[in-house]
């Protein structure tokens, strides 16, 4: 049997076909590669520009959940942990180092329980409430002004999620006025009294979160009407071109289609989608993947193969958006929650705290290779969640601090931000994972039915930074034990082609290796090493279970 497989990612038209090619017919659980099969080929097609990679796909998400906010972002003005007016310094520095572009807040499910007025003004007067979703007390010390100051210090764009489920258009409009208002009103005077006379100019606003579930249990049609009601007021108030609205979507059960159809047929809808700039969808890799640090080899491959399900869903959504919009009112996909979700308790101060291994990092890298290949169609992605929760980028506990393996992926993918995606064609040996059985329906829904999946060991993406005359190629060898010799060709790149470059690597002795608060540096990236490659064809060896970032200089 020929195990090699070409995977081309170019136009959206080709994407559906590609999704089909990643499915497989009956094969064993995990293929043992033959010595012959450890070679792969990657074509980076110089002349095929797929579209600009929006830097916001390297975004983050922080919810009032476990210790994502309290301890990691807010330590309080009297804390002995280094802080700027109560905002934790080391986490701010971590976000600055990776040039984190955007941060979504305050939820998550919490967003549709949150009333922004509870979190402004003198802290000692703020109400104590109870976080019904994640079972812990909420003292409201960290509110709008603290969040926006945290964003300013970290250099990230804020992205606010308004309360639809238990809120009102009036409350959301007041929040927008508080953040962005220039007029002299009671609410802008309140902002000034709280120390910020100038508008914050918050650009990104989502109208609820998961409104098919914790955001109010709407059906798609009812949510569409609610959405239209909210943006009637928010859209009228927002200065043209200064705000982007993100609507709640869902990959499952025809939600997106029903949502668009309902908007199109509103009495005053003018048969066009208006006031929707991005559509929020969420995707967690969960179920059948073992534990965070204890998993079988098959569970390792199953986790990475899960990206195929995400790809199929994104491709379907891209097709749907193309159907309902034109280039004049195109809607981007905001994958504003994603990541691996291990089986851990979900309430209290340590809710959804999970270990983070090299497996998680490689999953993030494979996901980014995929997101890069969609060019402008994916406008945002926010990993869940920034600190101490799910697939976080750093752990904190009191004065202790550790970067996770996943953090280093964000670091190694920085050169892709705002660069032009180039088409990549992968020819690589493959692995196959068996279908899952006996999983509860909610997991199967996330896993796309758990069908058998065939994936190439090599995952790759490439982009061009015109200004720096640099191609960035990110390669993941998903094979657990064998190195992969990759022939890289850049067809269309004129002589002299590549003139040297550098490489950084992220791997570790065991894919189960993790960074903890006591051993924070077990998994760390290498320093850049020089690459003496020339021309438009060369070979590069990627070790097993490793990510490599190649920066190639072109004339
Ligand atoms: O990230 C944890 C939760 O997952 C979020 O609150 C919710 O939006 C999603 O279901």
Coordinates of C-alpha atoms and ligand atoms in Angstrom, one line a residue:
X1 CA 0.0 0.0 0.0
X2 CA 1.2 3.5 -0.8
X3 CA 1.3 5.4 2.5
X4 CA 2.3 8.7 1.0
X5 CA -0.3 11.3 0.7
X6 CA -0.4 14.7 -0.9
X7 CA -2.3 17.3 1.0
X8 CA -2.7 20.6 -0.9
X9 CA -4.1 23.6 0.8
X10 CA -4.8 26.4 -1.6
X11 CA -8.2 27.8 -2.4
X12 CA -11.3 27.4 -0.3
X13 CA -12.7 25.3 -3.2
X14 CA -10.0 22.8 -2.6
X15 CA -10.6 22.7 1.2
X16 CA -13.6 20.4 1.2
X17 CA -11.7 17.9 -0.9
X18 CA -8.8 18.1 1.4
X19 CA -11.1 17.3 4.4
X20 CA -12.2 14.2 2.6
X21 CA -8.6 13.1 1.9
X22 CA -7.8 13.2 5.7
X23 CA -10.5 10.5 6.3
X24 CA -9.3 7.0 5.8
X25 CA -10.6 3.6 5.1
X26 CA -10.1 0.6 7.5
X27 CA -6.5 0.6 8.9
X28 CA -4.9 -0.5 12.1
X29 CA -4.9 1.8 15.1
X30 CA -1.5 3.3 14.7
X31 CA 0.7 2.4 11.7
X32 CA 4.3 1.3 12.4
X33 CA 6.3 3.1 9.8
X34 CA 8.8 1.2 7.8
X35 CA 12.4 2.6 7.5
X36 CA 11.5 3.7 4.0
X37 CA 8.6 5.8 5.2
X38 CA 10.6 8.3 7.3
X39 CA 11.0 10.7 4.4
X40 CA 8.6 13.4 3.6
X41 CA 8.4 16.3 1.2
X42 CA 7.1 19.8 1.6
X43 CA 6.5 22.1 -1.2
X44 CA 6.1 25.8 -0.3
X45 CA 4.6 27.3 -3.4
X46 CA 6.1 30.7 -3.8
X47 CA 3.6 32.0 -6.3
X48 CA 0.5 30.9 -4.4
X49 CA -0.4 33.5 -1.8
X50 CA -3.3 32.2 0.3
X51 CA -4.0 35.4 2.2
X52 CA -2.7 37.3 5.2
X53 CA -2.5 35.5 8.5
X54 CA -4.4 37.6 11.0
X55 CA -2.3 38.1 14.0
X56 CA -5.4 37.7 16.2
X57 CA -5.4 34.0 15.6
X58 CA -2.6 33.9 18.1
X59 CA -5.0 35.3 20.7
X60 CA -6.0 34.4 24.3
X61 CA -9.1 34.1 26.5
X62 CA -9.4 34.8 30.2
X63 CA -12.5 34.0 32.2
X64 CA -13.4 34.4 35.8
X65 CA -12.9 30.7 36.4
X66 CA -10.6 28.9 38.8
X67 CA -7.5 31.0 39.2
X68 CA -7.2 32.5 35.7
X69 CA -8.0 36.0 37.0
X70 CA -7.4 36.0 40.7
X71 CA -3.8 35.1 41.4
X72 CA -2.6 35.2 37.8
X73 CA -3.8 38.6 36.5
X74 CA -4.9 40.3 39.8
X75 CA -2.9 39.9 43.0
X76 CA -4.1 43.1 44.7
X77 CA -2.3 46.3 45.5
X78 CA -1.0 45.1 48.8
X79 CA 0.5 41.9 47.5
X80 CA 4.1 41.0 47.9
X81 CA 4.1 39.5 44.4
X82 CA 5.5 42.1 42.0
X83 CA 2.5 44.0 40.5
X84 CA 1.5 47.3 38.8
X85 CA -1.4 48.6 41.0
X86 CA -2.5 45.0 41.8
X87 CA -1.9 43.6 38.2
X88 CA 0.6 40.8 38.2
X89 CA 3.8 41.7 36.5
X90 CA 5.2 38.3 35.5
X91 CA 2.1 37.3 33.5
X92 CA 2.1 40.7 31.8
X93 CA 5.7 40.2 30.8
X94 CA 4.9 36.8 29.5
X95 CA 2.2 38.2 27.2
X96 CA 4.5 41.0 26.1
X97 CA 7.3 38.6 25.1
X98 CA 5.1 36.7 22.7
X99 CA 3.4 39.9 21.4
X100 CA 0.0 38.5 22.4
X101 CA -2.4 40.3 20.1
X102 CA -5.8 40.0 21.7
X103 CA -7.4 38.9 25.0
X104 CA -11.1 37.9 25.4
X105 CA -12.9 38.6 28.8
X106 CA -14.8 38.1 31.1
X107 CA -16.0 34.7 29.8
X108 CA -17.0 32.1 28.7
X109 CA -20.1 31.1 30.5
X110 CA -19.4 33.7 33.2
X111 CA -19.9 36.5 30.6
X112 CA -23.7 35.9 30.5
X113 CA -23.9 36.1 34.3
X114 CA -21.7 39.2 34.5
X115 CA -23.0 42.7 35.3
X116 CA -20.2 45.2 34.5
X117 CA -21.3 47.7 37.0
X118 CA -20.5 45.3 39.8
X119 CA -16.8 45.6 38.8
X120 CA -16.2 49.4 38.6
X121 CA -15.7 52.1 41.3
X122 CA -14.1 51.8 44.7
X123 CA -13.1 48.2 45.3
X124 CA -14.3 48.1 48.8
X125 CA -17.8 48.9 47.7
X126 CA -18.1 46.3 45.0
X127 CA -20.6 43.6 45.7
X128 CA -19.6 40.0 46.5
X129 CA -21.3 37.6 44.2
X130 CA -21.3 34.0 43.4
X131 CA -19.9 32.5 40.1
X132 CA -22.7 30.0 39.3
X133 CA -20.8 28.4 36.5
X134 CA -17.5 27.7 38.1
X135 CA -18.6 27.5 41.8
X136 CA -16.5 30.2 43.5
X137 CA -16.9 33.5 45.2
X138 CA -16.5 36.6 43.0
X139 CA -15.3 39.7 44.9
X140 CA -15.3 41.9 41.7
X141 CA -11.9 43.4 42.5
X142 CA -10.9 42.8 38.9
X143 CA -13.4 44.6 36.7
X144 CA -13.5 46.7 33.4
X145 CA -10.9 49.3 34.4
X146 CA -8.5 46.6 35.8
X147 CA -8.9 44.5 32.7
X148 CA -8.3 47.3 30.3
X149 CA -5.3 48.5 32.2
X150 CA -3.9 44.9 32.2
X151 CA -4.4 44.9 28.4
X152 CA -2.6 48.2 28.0
X153 CA 0.3 47.1 30.1
X154 CA 0.5 43.8 28.1
X155 CA 0.1 45.4 24.7
X156 CA -2.9 43.3 23.8
X157 CA -6.2 44.4 22.2
X158 CA -9.2 43.9 24.6
X159 CA -12.1 41.9 23.4
X160 CA -15.2 42.2 25.6
X161 CA -18.1 39.7 25.7
X162 CA -21.4 41.3 26.5
X163 CA -24.1 39.6 28.6
X164 CA -27.1 38.5 26.6
X165 CA -28.4 35.6 28.7
X166 CA -29.1 37.5 31.9
X167 CA -28.5 41.0 30.6
X168 CA -30.2 43.6 28.4
X169 CA -29.3 45.7 25.4
X170 CA -29.4 48.7 27.7
X171 CA -26.8 47.2 30.0
X172 CA -24.6 46.3 27.0
X173 CA -25.0 49.8 25.5
X174 CA -24.1 51.5 28.8
X175 CA -21.0 49.3 28.9
X176 CA -20.0 50.3 25.5
X177 CA -20.6 54.0 26.4
X178 CA -18.5 53.5 29.5
X179 CA -15.6 52.1 27.5
X180 CA -15.8 54.1 24.3
X181 CA -18.1 57.1 24.9
X182 CA -16.8 60.6 24.1
X183 CA -20.0 62.4 25.0
X184 CA -20.5 64.0 28.4
X185 CA -22.9 61.6 30.1
X186 CA -23.3 60.1 33.6
X187 CA -21.6 56.9 32.4
X188 CA -18.6 58.7 30.9
X189 CA -18.4 60.8 34.0
X190 CA -18.3 57.6 36.0
X191 CA -15.3 56.4 33.9
X192 CA -13.5 59.7 34.5
X193 CA -14.2 59.4 38.2
X194 CA -12.7 55.9 38.1
X195 CA -9.5 57.4 36.7
X196 CA -10.0 57.2 32.9
X197 CA -11.3 60.4 31.3
X198 CA -10.3 59.3 27.8
X199 CA -12.3 56.6 26.0
X200 CA -10.7 53.2 25.9
X201 CA -11.7 52.6 22.3
X202 CA -12.5 48.9 22.6
X203 CA -12.9 47.5 19.1
X204 CA -14.0 43.9 19.6
X205 CA -17.4 43.1 21.2
X206 CA -19.2 39.8 21.2
X207 CA -22.9 39.6 21.7
X208 CA -23.1 36.8 24.3
X209 CA -21.2 33.6 24.6
X210 CA -22.4 30.1 23.7
X211 CA -25.9 31.3 23.7
X212 CA -27.0 27.8 22.5
X213 CA -26.1 26.7 26.1
X214 CA -24.8 28.6 29.1
X215 CA -25.6 31.9 27.4
X216 CA -29.3 31.5 27.7
X217 CA -30.2 28.2 26.0
X218 CA -31.6 29.9 22.9
X219 CA -32.3 28.2 19.6
X220 CA -30.6 29.7 16.6
X221 CA -33.6 31.6 15.4
X222 CA -34.4 33.2 18.8
X223 CA -30.7 34.1 19.3
X224 CA -30.6 35.8 15.8
X225 CA -33.6 38.0 16.9
X226 CA -31.8 38.8 20.2
X227 CA -28.6 39.5 18.3
X228 CA -30.4 41.9 16.0
X229 CA -32.0 43.6 19.0
X230 CA -28.7 44.1 20.7
X231 CA -26.8 45.4 17.6
X232 CA -29.7 47.8 16.8
X233 CA -28.5 49.8 19.7
X234 CA -24.8 49.0 19.9
X235 CA -24.4 49.4 16.1
X236 CA -26.2 52.7 16.1
X237 CA -24.0 54.0 18.9
X238 CA -20.6 52.7 17.7
X239 CA -18.7 55.1 15.5
X240 CA -18.6 53.6 12.0
X241 CA -15.5 51.4 11.5
X242 CA -14.4 51.5 15.1
X243 CA -16.2 48.4 16.4
X244 CA -16.4 44.8 15.3
X245 CA -19.3 42.7 16.4
X246 CA -18.9 39.0 17.0
X247 CA -22.0 36.8 16.9
X248 CA -22.4 33.5 18.7
X249 CA -22.2 30.6 16.2
X250 CA -21.9 26.9 16.7
X251 CA -20.5 24.1 14.5
X252 CA -23.3 21.7 15.4
X253 CA -26.9 21.2 14.4
X254 CA -27.2 23.7 11.6
X255 CA -27.0 26.6 14.1
X256 CA -24.9 28.9 11.8
X257 CA -27.2 28.4 8.8
X258 CA -30.4 29.1 10.8
X259 CA -28.7 32.2 12.4
X260 CA -27.8 33.6 9.0
X261 CA -31.2 32.7 7.4
X262 CA -33.0 34.4 10.3
X263 CA -31.0 37.6 10.0
X264 CA -31.5 37.7 6.2
X265 CA -35.3 37.6 6.7
X266 CA -35.7 40.2 9.3
X267 CA -38.4 42.7 8.3
X268 CA -35.9 45.5 7.9
X269 CA -33.0 43.2 7.0
X270 CA -32.5 44.4 3.4
X271 CA -31.7 40.8 2.6
X272 CA -28.1 41.2 3.6
X273 CA -26.1 40.3 6.7
X274 CA -25.3 43.5 8.5
X275 CA -23.5 44.2 11.8
X276 CA -21.8 40.9 12.0
X277 CA -18.1 41.1 11.4
X278 CA -17.1 37.8 13.0
X279 CA -18.8 34.5 13.9
X280 CA -17.7 32.9 17.1
X281 CA -17.2 29.1 17.2
X282 CA -15.6 27.0 19.9
X283 CA -13.7 23.7 19.6
X284 CA -12.3 21.7 22.4
X285 CA -10.3 18.5 21.9
X286 CA -11.7 16.2 24.6
X287 CA -12.8 12.7 25.3
X288 CA -10.8 9.5 24.6
X289 CA -7.5 11.2 25.1
X290 CA -6.4 9.7 28.4
X291 CA -5.3 12.0 31.2
X292 CA -3.2 15.1 30.9
X293 CA 0.1 13.4 31.7
X294 CA -0.9 9.7 31.5
X295 CA -1.9 8.7 28.1
X296 CA -1.2 5.8 25.7
X297 CA 0.6 6.3 22.4
X298 CA -2.7 5.8 20.7
X299 CA -4.3 8.5 22.8
X300 CA -1.4 10.8 21.8
X301 CA -2.1 10.2 18.1
X302 CA -5.8 10.5 18.7
X303 CA -5.4 14.0 20.2
X304 CA -3.3 15.2 17.3
X305 CA -5.6 13.7 14.7
X306 CA -8.5 15.6 16.3
X307 CA -7.4 18.6 14.3
X308 CA -9.0 16.9 11.3
X309 CA -12.4 17.4 12.9
X310 CA -11.7 21.1 13.5
X311 CA -10.6 21.5 9.9
X312 CA -13.7 19.8 8.5
X313 CA -15.9 22.1 10.6
X314 CA -14.0 25.2 9.7
X315 CA -14.2 24.3 6.0
X316 CA -17.9 23.8 6.2
X317 CA -18.3 27.2 8.0
X318 CA -16.1 28.9 5.4
X319 CA -18.4 27.6 2.7
X320 CA -21.5 28.7 4.6
X321 CA -20.1 32.2 5.1
X322 CA -19.3 32.5 1.4
X323 CA -22.8 31.6 0.6
X324 CA -24.4 34.2 2.9
X325 CA -22.0 37.1 2.4
X326 CA -20.0 38.8 -0.3
X327 CA -16.6 40.4 -0.3
X328 CA -18.3 43.6 0.9
X329 CA -19.7 42.2 4.1
X330 CA -17.6 39.1 4.6
X331 CA -17.7 37.6 8.1
X332 CA -14.5 36.2 9.6
X333 CA -14.4 33.1 11.8
X334 CA -13.6 33.8 15.4
X335 CA -12.5 30.5 17.0
X336 CA -12.6 32.3 20.3
X337 CA -12.3 29.2 22.5
X338 CA -10.2 26.3 21.6
X339 CA -7.7 23.9 23.2
X340 CA -7.4 20.5 24.8
X341 CA -9.7 19.8 27.8
X342 CA -8.4 17.0 30.1
X343 CA -10.7 15.3 32.7
X344 CA -10.3 17.6 35.7
X345 CA -12.7 19.0 38.3
X346 CA -14.7 22.0 37.2
X347 CA -15.4 24.1 40.3
X348 CA -13.6 26.1 43.0
X349 CA -10.4 28.0 43.1
X350 CA -8.5 25.4 41.1
X351 CA -11.3 24.6 38.6
X352 CA -10.1 23.2 35.3
X353 CA -6.4 23.4 36.4
X354 CA -4.7 20.8 34.2
X355 CA -1.1 19.8 33.5
X356 CA 0.5 20.8 30.3
X357 CA 2.8 18.5 28.4
X358 CA 4.7 18.5 25.1
X359 CA 1.7 16.6 23.7
X360 CA -0.5 19.7 24.3
X361 CA 2.1 21.9 22.8
X362 CA 2.4 19.8 19.6
X363 CA -1.4 19.8 19.3
X364 CA -1.3 23.6 19.5
X365 CA 1.4 23.7 16.8
X366 CA -0.6 21.4 14.5
X367 CA -3.7 23.5 15.0
X368 CA -1.8 26.7 14.1
X369 CA -0.4 25.1 11.0
X370 CA -3.9 24.4 10.0
X371 CA -5.3 27.9 11.0
X372 CA -2.4 29.6 9.0
X373 CA -3.5 27.8 5.9
X374 CA -6.9 29.4 5.8
X375 CA -5.5 32.9 5.3
X376 CA -8.1 35.6 6.0
X377 CA -11.1 33.3 6.5
X378 CA -10.2 32.7 10.1
X379 CA -10.0 36.2 11.7
X380 CA -9.4 35.3 15.3
X381 CA -8.6 32.4 17.6
X382 CA -8.3 32.5 21.4
X383 CA -6.8 29.6 23.3
X384 CA -8.6 28.5 26.5
X385 CA -7.5 29.8 28.9
X386 CA -4.6 32.2 29.4
X387 CA -3.5 31.2 33.0
X388 CA -4.1 28.2 35.2
X389 CA -7.2 26.9 33.3
X390 CA -7.4 24.3 30.6
X391 CA -4.6 24.6 28.0
X392 CA -3.0 27.6 29.6
X393 CA 0.2 29.4 28.6
X394 CA 1.4 29.9 32.2
X395 CA 0.8 28.6 35.8
X396 CA 0.9 30.8 38.9
X397 CA 0.5 30.0 42.5
X398 CA 1.4 32.6 45.1
X399 CA 4.9 33.8 44.0
X400 CA 5.5 30.8 41.8
X401 CA 5.3 31.1 38.1
X402 CA 5.9 28.7 35.2
X403 CA 5.5 28.9 31.4
X404 CA 3.9 25.9 29.9
X405 CA 5.1 24.0 26.8
X406 CA 2.1 25.5 25.0
X407 CA 3.5 29.0 25.7
X408 CA 6.6 28.2 23.7
X409 CA 4.5 27.3 20.6
X410 CA 3.1 30.9 20.7
X411 CA 6.7 32.1 20.9
X412 CA 7.9 30.0 18.0
X413 CA 5.0 31.0 15.8
X414 CA 5.4 34.7 16.2
X415 CA 7.0 35.2 12.7
X416 CA 3.7 34.0 11.1
X417 CA 1.7 36.9 12.6
X418 CA 0.5 39.3 9.9
X419 CA 2.6 37.5 7.3
X420 CA 1.3 36.2 4.0
X421 CA 0.4 32.5 4.0
X422 CA 2.0 30.5 1.3
X423 CA 0.4 27.3 -0.1
X424 CA 2.0 24.2 1.3
X425 CA 1.8 20.7 -0.2
X426 CA 2.8 17.8 2.1
X427 CA 3.8 14.4 1.0
X428 CA 4.4 12.3 4.1
X429 CA 3.9 8.9 5.6
X430 CA 0.7 8.7 7.7
X431 CA -0.8 7.4 10.9
X432 CA -4.4 6.3 11.4
X433 CA -6.5 6.4 14.6
X434 CA -9.4 4.1 15.3
X435 CA -12.9 5.3 15.8
X436 CA -14.0 6.0 19.3
X437 CA -16.8 3.9 20.9
X438 CA -18.6 4.2 24.1
X439 CA -18.1 7.9 24.7
X440 CA -20.9 10.1 25.9
X441 CA -22.7 12.0 23.2
X442 CA -21.3 15.4 24.2
X443 CA -17.8 14.1 23.6
X444 CA -18.7 12.5 20.3
X445 CA -20.2 15.8 19.2
X446 CA -16.9 17.5 19.9
X447 CA -15.0 14.7 18.2
X448 CA -17.2 14.8 15.1
X449 CA -18.6 11.4 15.6
X450 CA -15.3 9.8 16.3
X451 CA -14.7 8.4 12.8
X452 CA -11.4 6.7 11.7
X453 CA -8.9 9.4 10.7
X454 CA -5.7 9.3 8.7
X455 CA -3.2 12.1 9.1
X456 CA 0.3 12.8 7.8
X457 CA 3.1 12.6 10.3
X458 CA 4.4 15.9 8.9
X459 CA 2.3 18.9 9.7
X460 CA 3.5 22.2 8.2
X461 CA 2.7 25.8 7.3
X462 CA 4.6 28.6 5.7
X463 CA 4.3 32.4 5.4
X464 CA 6.2 35.2 3.8
X465 CA 7.2 38.4 5.5
X466 CA 7.7 40.7 2.5
X467 CA 9.4 43.5 4.5
X468 CA 12.0 41.2 6.1
X469 CA 12.4 39.1 3.0
X470 CA 11.9 36.1 5.2
X471 CA 9.9 32.8 4.8
X472 CA 8.8 31.2 8.0
X473 CA 8.2 27.4 7.9
X474 CA 6.8 25.6 10.9
X475 CA 7.2 21.8 10.9
X476 CA 5.8 19.3 13.3
X477 CA 7.0 15.7 13.2
X478 CA 4.1 13.9 15.0
X479 CA 5.9 10.6 14.9
X480 CA 6.6 9.4 18.5
X481 CA 9.8 7.6 17.9
X482 CA 11.3 8.3 14.4
X483 CA 12.9 11.3 12.9
X484 CA 11.5 12.6 9.7
X485 CA 13.8 13.7 6.8
X486 CA 12.0 16.5 5.0
X487 CA 12.9 17.6 1.6
X488 CA 11.8 21.2 1.4
X489 CA 11.2 22.7 -2.1
X490 CA 10.2 26.2 -2.9
X491 CA 8.9 26.0 -6.5
X492 CA 8.7 29.4 -8.2
X493 CA 11.3 31.1 -6.1
X494 CA 13.9 32.5 -8.5
X495 CA 17.6 32.0 -8.2
X496 CA 19.5 32.5 -5.9
X497 CA 16.6 31.5 -3.7
X498 CA 17.1 30.9 0.0
X499 CA 20.4 32.4 1.4
X500 CA 20.7 30.9 4.8
X501 CA 18.5 31.1 7.8
X502 CA 18.0 29.9 11.3
X503 CA 16.0 27.2 13.2
X504 CA 14.5 26.9 16.7
X505 CA 13.2 23.7 18.1
X506 CA 10.7 22.6 20.8
X507 CA 10.9 19.0 21.9
X508 CA 11.8 16.9 25.0
X509 CA 12.9 13.4 25.8
X510 CA 9.4 12.2 26.4
X511 CA 6.1 13.6 24.9
X512 CA 4.7 13.3 28.4
X513 CA 7.2 15.8 29.8
X514 CA 5.6 18.8 31.4
X515 CA 6.5 22.1 33.0
X516 CA 5.3 22.5 36.6
X517 CA 5.6 25.3 39.2
X518 CA 8.5 23.3 40.8
X519 CA 10.2 22.3 37.6
X520 CA 9.3 25.1 35.2
X521 CA 11.8 24.6 32.5
X522 CA 11.7 20.9 31.6
X523 CA 10.2 21.7 28.1
X524 CA 11.8 24.7 26.6
X525 CA 12.7 25.9 23.1
X526 CA 16.3 25.8 21.8
X527 CA 18.1 29.0 21.1
X528 CA 18.2 29.9 17.3
X529 CA 20.8 27.8 15.4
X530 CA 22.2 28.9 12.0
X531 CA 21.0 27.0 8.9
X532 CA 23.4 27.0 6.0
X533 CA 20.7 26.3 3.4
X534 CA 20.9 27.7 -0.1
X535 CA 18.7 27.7 -3.3
X536 CA 15.1 26.5 -3.5
X537 CA 15.6 22.9 -2.5
X538 CA 17.2 21.4 0.6
X539 CA 16.7 18.7 3.3
X540 CA 16.0 19.2 6.9
X541 CA 15.6 16.5 9.6
X542 CA 13.0 16.9 12.3
X543 CA 13.4 14.8 15.4
X544 CA 10.4 12.7 16.7
X545 CA 7.6 14.5 18.5
X546 CA 9.1 17.9 17.7
X547 CA 8.3 21.3 16.4
X548 CA 10.8 23.3 14.4
X549 CA 10.5 26.9 13.2
X550 CA 12.7 27.7 10.2
X551 CA 13.4 31.3 9.2
X552 CA 14.7 31.4 5.7
X553 CA 16.2 34.6 4.1
X554 CA 15.3 35.2 0.5
X555 CA 16.6 37.9 -1.7
Ligands
LIG1 O1 -13.5 27.6 28.8 C1 -14.4 27.0 29.7 C2 -15.9 27.0 29.2 O2 -16.0 26.3 28.0 C3 -16.4 28.4 28.8 O3 -16.8 29.1 29.9 C4 -17.5 28.1 27.9 O4 -17.7 29.1 27.0 C5 -17.1 26.8 27.2 O5 -18.1 25.9 27.2

